[in-house]
């Protein structure tokens, strides 16, 4: 294939959507806003985000916040976390409900990117311990050593509430293209290493029975027809192909990979973007609920 052929390929569309978004925005909002956990021991479903730096993890949390608040919230989640992640804190982000001081029964934990190198980011060992509930909120990860039971941030007796209930892999369309033959050898090596780490985290989650799904971000940047109208997302042959590739890399079925366009300050709310974000969120909640029910 020549350069032109692949340029055309990213603009190809199917006549019919290759995936349906099963519910309307109102139905999703209704579902999410009324969702309740029926276990006293569990305050919230904990969704752990992982993926490369810059993939859009913080932006995704902001997007959920934006959609549920009905306005761009930008609660400063994205600043300061892009780039090198040398101050890596284990932080839980709750989403506030309309009534002040009340929160949705799900929360996001954003751990920094899985960069290459031993002196940056969080170790895979730390992530595994976090999934088991051993890491207290606000613990500062030490990039050179995993948390141990001697650290004050170590939770020796985690309850089901402290554990991770859903693992969310966040990968951008751009990241995937860095793994292609067209990318430089260095870029490919780095991505291969990142994907290897993600795979390790995924396998650990699988062993713990933690359900997993993925969001594919920056589909607007990757695909001109999506950039033009995000409503074309499920007509785009390119997005379909990206999802299939990501599925092969991560070992997550395509139906559990959700393309999203995240919100940031200069984007006006769009119905379709909201539905994409909400359809992913509903799956997280359903998965989390299943996990909790199984482990009570
Ligand atoms: N166009 C576009 N930009 C995005 C999207 N998601 C994130 N970004 C941008 O990508 C950059 C990195 O995002 P961030 O959420 O900080 O990534 P993190 O390191 O995974 O937390 C920011 O400048 C975001 O505005 C998306 O879906 N579309
Ligand atoms: Mg971030």
JSON list of C-alpha atoms in Angstrom, two decimals, residues 115-257:
[
{"chain": "A", "resi": 115, "resn": "UNK", "atom": "CA", "xyz": [6.46, 4.94, 31.06]},
{"chain": "A", "resi": 116, "resn": "UNK", "atom": "CA", "xyz": [9.55, 3.09, 30.26]},
{"chain": "A", "resi": 117, "resn": "UNK", "atom": "CA", "xyz": [12.49, 3.20, 32.61]},
{"chain": "A", "resi": 118, "resn": "UNK", "atom": "CA", "xyz": [12.78, 2.30, 36.23]},
{"chain": "A", "resi": 119, "resn": "UNK", "atom": "CA", "xyz": [12.95, 5.79, 37.72]},
{"chain": "A", "resi": 120, "resn": "UNK", "atom": "CA", "xyz": [9.67, 7.06, 36.36]},
{"chain": "A", "resi": 121, "resn": "UNK", "atom": "CA", "xyz": [6.08, 6.25, 37.03]},
{"chain": "A", "resi": 122, "resn": "UNK", "atom": "CA", "xyz": [4.55, 3.43, 38.99]},
{"chain": "A", "resi": 123, "resn": "UNK", "atom": "CA", "xyz": [5.91, -0.09, 39.04]},
{"chain": "A", "resi": 124, "resn": "UNK", "atom": "CA", "xyz": [3.73, -2.90, 37.83]},
{"chain": "A", "resi": 125, "resn": "UNK", "atom": "CA", "xyz": [4.14, -4.43, 41.29]},
{"chain": "A", "resi": 126, "resn": "UNK", "atom": "CA", "xyz": [2.56, -1.30, 42.82]},
{"chain": "A", "resi": 127, "resn": "UNK", "atom": "CA", "xyz": [-0.36, -1.55, 40.44]},
{"chain": "A", "resi": 128, "resn": "UNK", "atom": "CA", "xyz": [-0.93, -5.17, 41.42]},
{"chain": "A", "resi": 129, "resn": "UNK", "atom": "CA", "xyz": [-0.90, -4.26, 45.11]},
{"chain": "A", "resi": 130, "resn": "UNK", "atom": "CA", "xyz": [-3.26, -1.37, 44.45]},
{"chain": "A", "resi": 131, "resn": "UNK", "atom": "CA", "xyz": [-5.70, -3.72, 42.73]},
{"chain": "A", "resi": 132, "resn": "UNK", "atom": "CA", "xyz": [-5.72, -5.91, 45.84]},
{"chain": "A", "resi": 133, "resn": "UNK", "atom": "CA", "xyz": [-6.51, -2.86, 47.97]},
{"chain": "A", "resi": 134, "resn": "UNK", "atom": "CA", "xyz": [-3.15, -2.54, 49.72]},
{"chain": "A", "resi": 135, "resn": "UNK", "atom": "CA", "xyz": [-2.50, 1.08, 48.73]},
{"chain": "A", "resi": 136, "resn": "UNK", "atom": "CA", "xyz": [-4.09, 3.83, 50.81]},
{"chain": "A", "resi": 137, "resn": "UNK", "atom": "CA", "xyz": [-5.47, 6.95, 49.20]},
{"chain": "A", "resi": 138, "resn": "UNK", "atom": "CA", "xyz": [-2.87, 9.71, 48.83]},
{"chain": "A", "resi": 139, "resn": "UNK", "atom": "CA", "xyz": [0.07, 7.32, 48.99]},
{"chain": "A", "resi": 140, "resn": "UNK", "atom": "CA", "xyz": [2.99, 8.68, 47.02]},
{"chain": "A", "resi": 141, "resn": "UNK", "atom": "CA", "xyz": [4.51, 6.01, 44.87]},
{"chain": "A", "resi": 142, "resn": "UNK", "atom": "CA", "xyz": [8.24, 5.60, 45.00]},
{"chain": "A", "resi": 143, "resn": "UNK", "atom": "CA", "xyz": [9.40, 5.05, 41.44]},
{"chain": "A", "resi": 144, "resn": "UNK", "atom": "CA", "xyz": [12.42, 3.05, 42.56]},
{"chain": "A", "resi": 145, "resn": "UNK", "atom": "CA", "xyz": [10.67, 0.63, 44.91]},
{"chain": "A", "resi": 146, "resn": "UNK", "atom": "CA", "xyz": [7.23, -0.89, 45.20]},
{"chain": "A", "resi": 147, "resn": "UNK", "atom": "CA", "xyz": [5.20, -0.22, 48.33]},
{"chain": "A", "resi": 148, "resn": "UNK", "atom": "CA", "xyz": [5.89, -2.66, 51.16]},
{"chain": "A", "resi": 149, "resn": "UNK", "atom": "CA", "xyz": [4.06, -3.56, 54.34]},
{"chain": "A", "resi": 150, "resn": "UNK", "atom": "CA", "xyz": [6.48, -1.30, 56.22]},
{"chain": "A", "resi": 151, "resn": "UNK", "atom": "CA", "xyz": [5.18, 1.82, 54.46]},
{"chain": "A", "resi": 152, "resn": "UNK", "atom": "CA", "xyz": [2.56, 3.87, 56.28]},
{"chain": "A", "resi": 153, "resn": "UNK", "atom": "CA", "xyz": [0.52, 4.01, 53.08]},
{"chain": "A", "resi": 154, "resn": "UNK", "atom": "CA", "xyz": [0.24, 0.22, 53.07]},
{"chain": "A", "resi": 155, "resn": "UNK", "atom": "CA", "xyz": [-3.12, -1.26, 53.97]},
{"chain": "A", "resi": 156, "resn": "UNK", "atom": "CA", "xyz": [-2.50, -4.64, 55.56]},
{"chain": "A", "resi": 157, "resn": "UNK", "atom": "CA", "xyz": [-6.11, -5.76, 55.73]},
{"chain": "A", "resi": 158, "resn": "UNK", "atom": "CA", "xyz": [-7.95, -4.41, 52.71]},
{"chain": "A", "resi": 159, "resn": "UNK", "atom": "CA", "xyz": [-11.72, -4.74, 52.64]},
{"chain": "A", "resi": 160, "resn": "UNK", "atom": "CA", "xyz": [-13.69, -5.27, 49.47]},
{"chain": "A", "resi": 161, "resn": "UNK", "atom": "CA", "xyz": [-14.24, -1.50, 49.41]},
{"chain": "A", "resi": 162, "resn": "UNK", "atom": "CA", "xyz": [-10.49, -0.85, 49.16]},
{"chain": "A", "resi": 163, "resn": "UNK", "atom": "CA", "xyz": [-10.02, -3.16, 46.22]},
{"chain": "A", "resi": 164, "resn": "UNK", "atom": "CA", "xyz": [-10.20, -2.29, 42.56]},
{"chain": "A", "resi": 165, "resn": "UNK", "atom": "CA", "xyz": [-13.44, -3.50, 41.01]},
{"chain": "A", "resi": 166, "resn": "UNK", "atom": "CA", "xyz": [-12.89, -2.56, 37.37]},
{"chain": "A", "resi": 167, "resn": "UNK", "atom": "CA", "xyz": [-9.74, -2.09, 35.33]},
{"chain": "A", "resi": 168, "resn": "UNK", "atom": "CA", "xyz": [-9.97, 0.48, 32.57]},
{"chain": "A", "resi": 169, "resn": "UNK", "atom": "CA", "xyz": [-7.25, 0.54, 29.93]},
{"chain": "A", "resi": 170, "resn": "UNK", "atom": "CA", "xyz": [-6.92, 3.93, 28.27]},
{"chain": "A", "resi": 171, "resn": "UNK", "atom": "CA", "xyz": [-5.14, 4.07, 24.93]},
{"chain": "A", "resi": 172, "resn": "UNK", "atom": "CA", "xyz": [-5.17, 6.82, 22.34]},
{"chain": "A", "resi": 173, "resn": "UNK", "atom": "CA", "xyz": [-5.52, 6.30, 18.62]},
{"chain": "A", "resi": 174, "resn": "UNK", "atom": "CA", "xyz": [-2.22, 8.09, 18.21]},
{"chain": "A", "resi": 175, "resn": "UNK", "atom": "CA", "xyz": [-0.45, 5.61, 20.49]},
{"chain": "A", "resi": 176, "resn": "UNK", "atom": "CA", "xyz": [-1.60, 2.76, 18.34]},
{"chain": "A", "resi": 177, "resn": "UNK", "atom": "CA", "xyz": [-0.14, 4.36, 15.25]},
{"chain": "A", "resi": 178, "resn": "UNK", "atom": "CA", "xyz": [3.23, 4.59, 17.00]},
{"chain": "A", "resi": 179, "resn": "UNK", "atom": "CA", "xyz": [3.33, 0.84, 16.92]},
{"chain": "A", "resi": 180, "resn": "UNK", "atom": "CA", "xyz": [3.03, 0.70, 13.16]},
{"chain": "A", "resi": 181, "resn": "UNK", "atom": "CA", "xyz": [5.90, -0.02, 10.79]},
{"chain": "A", "resi": 182, "resn": "UNK", "atom": "CA", "xyz": [5.89, 3.67, 9.74]},
{"chain": "A", "resi": 183, "resn": "UNK", "atom": "CA", "xyz": [6.94, 4.75, 13.25]},
{"chain": "A", "resi": 184, "resn": "UNK", "atom": "CA", "xyz": [10.62, 5.02, 14.14]},
{"chain": "A", "resi": 185, "resn": "UNK", "atom": "CA", "xyz": [12.30, 2.02, 15.74]},
{"chain": "A", "resi": 186, "resn": "UNK", "atom": "CA", "xyz": [12.63, 3.95, 19.02]},
{"chain": "A", "resi": 187, "resn": "UNK", "atom": "CA", "xyz": [8.95, 4.85, 19.08]},
{"chain": "A", "resi": 188, "resn": "UNK", "atom": "CA", "xyz": [8.01, 1.27, 18.33]},
{"chain": "A", "resi": 189, "resn": "UNK", "atom": "CA", "xyz": [10.27, -0.07, 21.06]},
{"chain": "A", "resi": 190, "resn": "UNK", "atom": "CA", "xyz": [8.83, 2.30, 23.60]},
{"chain": "A", "resi": 191, "resn": "UNK", "atom": "CA", "xyz": [5.27, 1.42, 22.68]},
{"chain": "A", "resi": 192, "resn": "UNK", "atom": "CA", "xyz": [6.02, -2.27, 22.69]},
{"chain": "A", "resi": 193, "resn": "UNK", "atom": "CA", "xyz": [7.40, -1.88, 26.20]},
{"chain": "A", "resi": 194, "resn": "UNK", "atom": "CA", "xyz": [4.33, 0.08, 27.30]},
{"chain": "A", "resi": 195, "resn": "UNK", "atom": "CA", "xyz": [2.02, -2.52, 25.84]},
{"chain": "A", "resi": 196, "resn": "UNK", "atom": "CA", "xyz": [4.03, -5.25, 27.55]},
{"chain": "A", "resi": 197, "resn": "UNK", "atom": "CA", "xyz": [3.52, -3.55, 30.91]},
{"chain": "A", "resi": 198, "resn": "UNK", "atom": "CA", "xyz": [-0.16, -3.05, 30.21]},
{"chain": "A", "resi": 199, "resn": "UNK", "atom": "CA", "xyz": [-0.44, -6.71, 29.39]},
{"chain": "A", "resi": 200, "resn": "UNK", "atom": "CA", "xyz": [1.23, -7.62, 32.68]},
{"chain": "A", "resi": 201, "resn": "UNK", "atom": "CA", "xyz": [-1.25, -5.46, 34.59]},
{"chain": "A", "resi": 202, "resn": "UNK", "atom": "CA", "xyz": [-4.10, -6.98, 32.64]},
{"chain": "A", "resi": 203, "resn": "UNK", "atom": "CA", "xyz": [-3.03, -10.53, 33.39]},
{"chain": "A", "resi": 204, "resn": "UNK", "atom": "CA", "xyz": [-2.74, -9.71, 37.09]},
{"chain": "A", "resi": 205, "resn": "UNK", "atom": "CA", "xyz": [-6.25, -8.25, 37.00]},
{"chain": "A", "resi": 206, "resn": "UNK", "atom": "CA", "xyz": [-7.53, -11.34, 35.23]},
{"chain": "A", "resi": 207, "resn": "UNK", "atom": "CA", "xyz": [-6.01, -13.56, 37.94]},
{"chain": "A", "resi": 208, "resn": "UNK", "atom": "CA", "xyz": [-7.85, -11.48, 40.54]},
{"chain": "A", "resi": 209, "resn": "UNK", "atom": "CA", "xyz": [-11.07, -11.80, 38.56]},
{"chain": "A", "resi": 210, "resn": "UNK", "atom": "CA", "xyz": [-11.25, -8.03, 37.98]},
{"chain": "A", "resi": 211, "resn": "UNK", "atom": "CA", "xyz": [-13.34, -7.20, 34.91]},
{"chain": "A", "resi": 212, "resn": "UNK", "atom": "CA", "xyz": [-11.64, -5.11, 32.26]},
{"chain": "A", "resi": 213, "resn": "UNK", "atom": "CA", "xyz": [-12.52, -2.82, 29.45]},
{"chain": "A", "resi": 214, "resn": "UNK", "atom": "CA", "xyz": [-10.82, -0.17, 27.39]},
{"chain": "A", "resi": 215, "resn": "UNK", "atom": "CA", "xyz": [-11.47, 3.25, 25.98]},
{"chain": "A", "resi": 216, "resn": "UNK", "atom": "CA", "xyz": [-9.87, 4.38, 22.75]},
{"chain": "A", "resi": 217, "resn": "UNK", "atom": "CA", "xyz": [-9.35, 8.15, 22.97]},
{"chain": "A", "resi": 218, "resn": "UNK", "atom": "CA", "xyz": [-8.54, 10.87, 20.47]},
{"chain": "A", "resi": 219, "resn": "UNK", "atom": "CA", "xyz": [-10.61, 9.29, 17.72]},
{"chain": "A", "resi": 220, "resn": "UNK", "atom": "CA", "xyz": [-11.35, 12.83, 16.53]},
{"chain": "A", "resi": 221, "resn": "UNK", "atom": "CA", "xyz": [-7.67, 13.48, 15.89]},
{"chain": "A", "resi": 222, "resn": "UNK", "atom": "CA", "xyz": [-7.10, 10.12, 14.27]},
{"chain": "A", "resi": 223, "resn": "UNK", "atom": "CA", "xyz": [-9.91, 10.09, 11.80]},
{"chain": "A", "resi": 224, "resn": "UNK", "atom": "CA", "xyz": [-11.06, 12.97, 9.59]},
{"chain": "A", "resi": 225, "resn": "UNK", "atom": "CA", "xyz": [-14.66, 11.80, 9.30]},
{"chain": "A", "resi": 226, "resn": "UNK", "atom": "CA", "xyz": [-14.92, 11.61, 13.08]},
{"chain": "A", "resi": 227, "resn": "UNK", "atom": "CA", "xyz": [-13.29, 15.00, 13.42]},
{"chain": "A", "resi": 228, "resn": "UNK", "atom": "CA", "xyz": [-15.93, 16.40, 11.10]},
{"chain": "A", "resi": 229, "resn": "UNK", "atom": "CA", "xyz": [-18.77, 14.74, 12.98]},
{"chain": "A", "resi": 230, "resn": "UNK", "atom": "CA", "xyz": [-18.31, 12.47, 15.97]},
{"chain": "A", "resi": 231, "resn": "UNK", "atom": "CA", "xyz": [-21.63, 10.88, 14.99]},
{"chain": "A", "resi": 232, "resn": "UNK", "atom": "CA", "xyz": [-19.69, 9.08, 12.26]},
{"chain": "A", "resi": 233, "resn": "UNK", "atom": "CA", "xyz": [-17.68, 7.09, 14.76]},
{"chain": "A", "resi": 234, "resn": "UNK", "atom": "CA", "xyz": [-19.45, 3.80, 14.14]},
{"chain": "A", "resi": 235, "resn": "UNK", "atom": "CA", "xyz": [-19.37, 4.31, 10.38]},
{"chain": "A", "resi": 236, "resn": "UNK", "atom": "CA", "xyz": [-15.63, 4.78, 10.31]},
{"chain": "A", "resi": 237, "resn": "UNK", "atom": "CA", "xyz": [-13.77, 1.77, 8.96]},
{"chain": "A", "resi": 238, "resn": "UNK", "atom": "CA", "xyz": [-10.59, 3.18, 10.48]},
{"chain": "A", "resi": 239, "resn": "UNK", "atom": "CA", "xyz": [-11.98, 3.33, 14.02]},
{"chain": "A", "resi": 240, "resn": "UNK", "atom": "CA", "xyz": [-13.24, -0.24, 13.60]},
{"chain": "A", "resi": 241, "resn": "UNK", "atom": "CA", "xyz": [-9.76, -1.30, 12.53]},
{"chain": "A", "resi": 242, "resn": "UNK", "atom": "CA", "xyz": [-8.13, 0.51, 15.47]},
{"chain": "A", "resi": 243, "resn": "UNK", "atom": "CA", "xyz": [-10.47, -1.25, 17.88]},
{"chain": "A", "resi": 244, "resn": "UNK", "atom": "CA", "xyz": [-9.63, -4.62, 16.34]},
{"chain": "A", "resi": 245, "resn": "UNK", "atom": "CA", "xyz": [-5.91, -3.87, 16.66]},
{"chain": "A", "resi": 246, "resn": "UNK", "atom": "CA", "xyz": [-6.26, -2.74, 20.24]},
{"chain": "A", "resi": 247, "resn": "UNK", "atom": "CA", "xyz": [-8.28, -5.84, 20.99]},
{"chain": "A", "resi": 248, "resn": "UNK", "atom": "CA", "xyz": [-5.43, -7.99, 19.69]},
{"chain": "A", "resi": 249, "resn": "UNK", "atom": "CA", "xyz": [-2.83, -6.06, 21.69]},
{"chain": "A", "resi": 250, "resn": "UNK", "atom": "CA", "xyz": [-4.72, -6.06, 24.96]},
{"chain": "A", "resi": 251, "resn": "UNK", "atom": "CA", "xyz": [-6.70, -9.26, 24.67]},
{"chain": "A", "resi": 252, "resn": "UNK", "atom": "CA", "xyz": [-9.95, -7.43, 25.40]},
{"chain": "A", "resi": 253, "resn": "UNK", "atom": "CA", "xyz": [-12.91, -8.29, 23.14]},
{"chain": "A", "resi": 254, "resn": "UNK", "atom": "CA", "xyz": [-13.77, -5.50, 20.65]},
{"chain": "A", "resi": 255, "resn": "UNK", "atom": "CA", "xyz": [-17.24, -5.08, 22.19]},
{"chain": "A", "resi": 256, "resn": "UNK", "atom": "CA", "xyz": [-15.61, -3.97, 25.45]},
{"chain": "A", "resi": 257, "resn": "UNK", "atom": "CA", "xyz": [-13.50, -1.33, 23.73]}
]
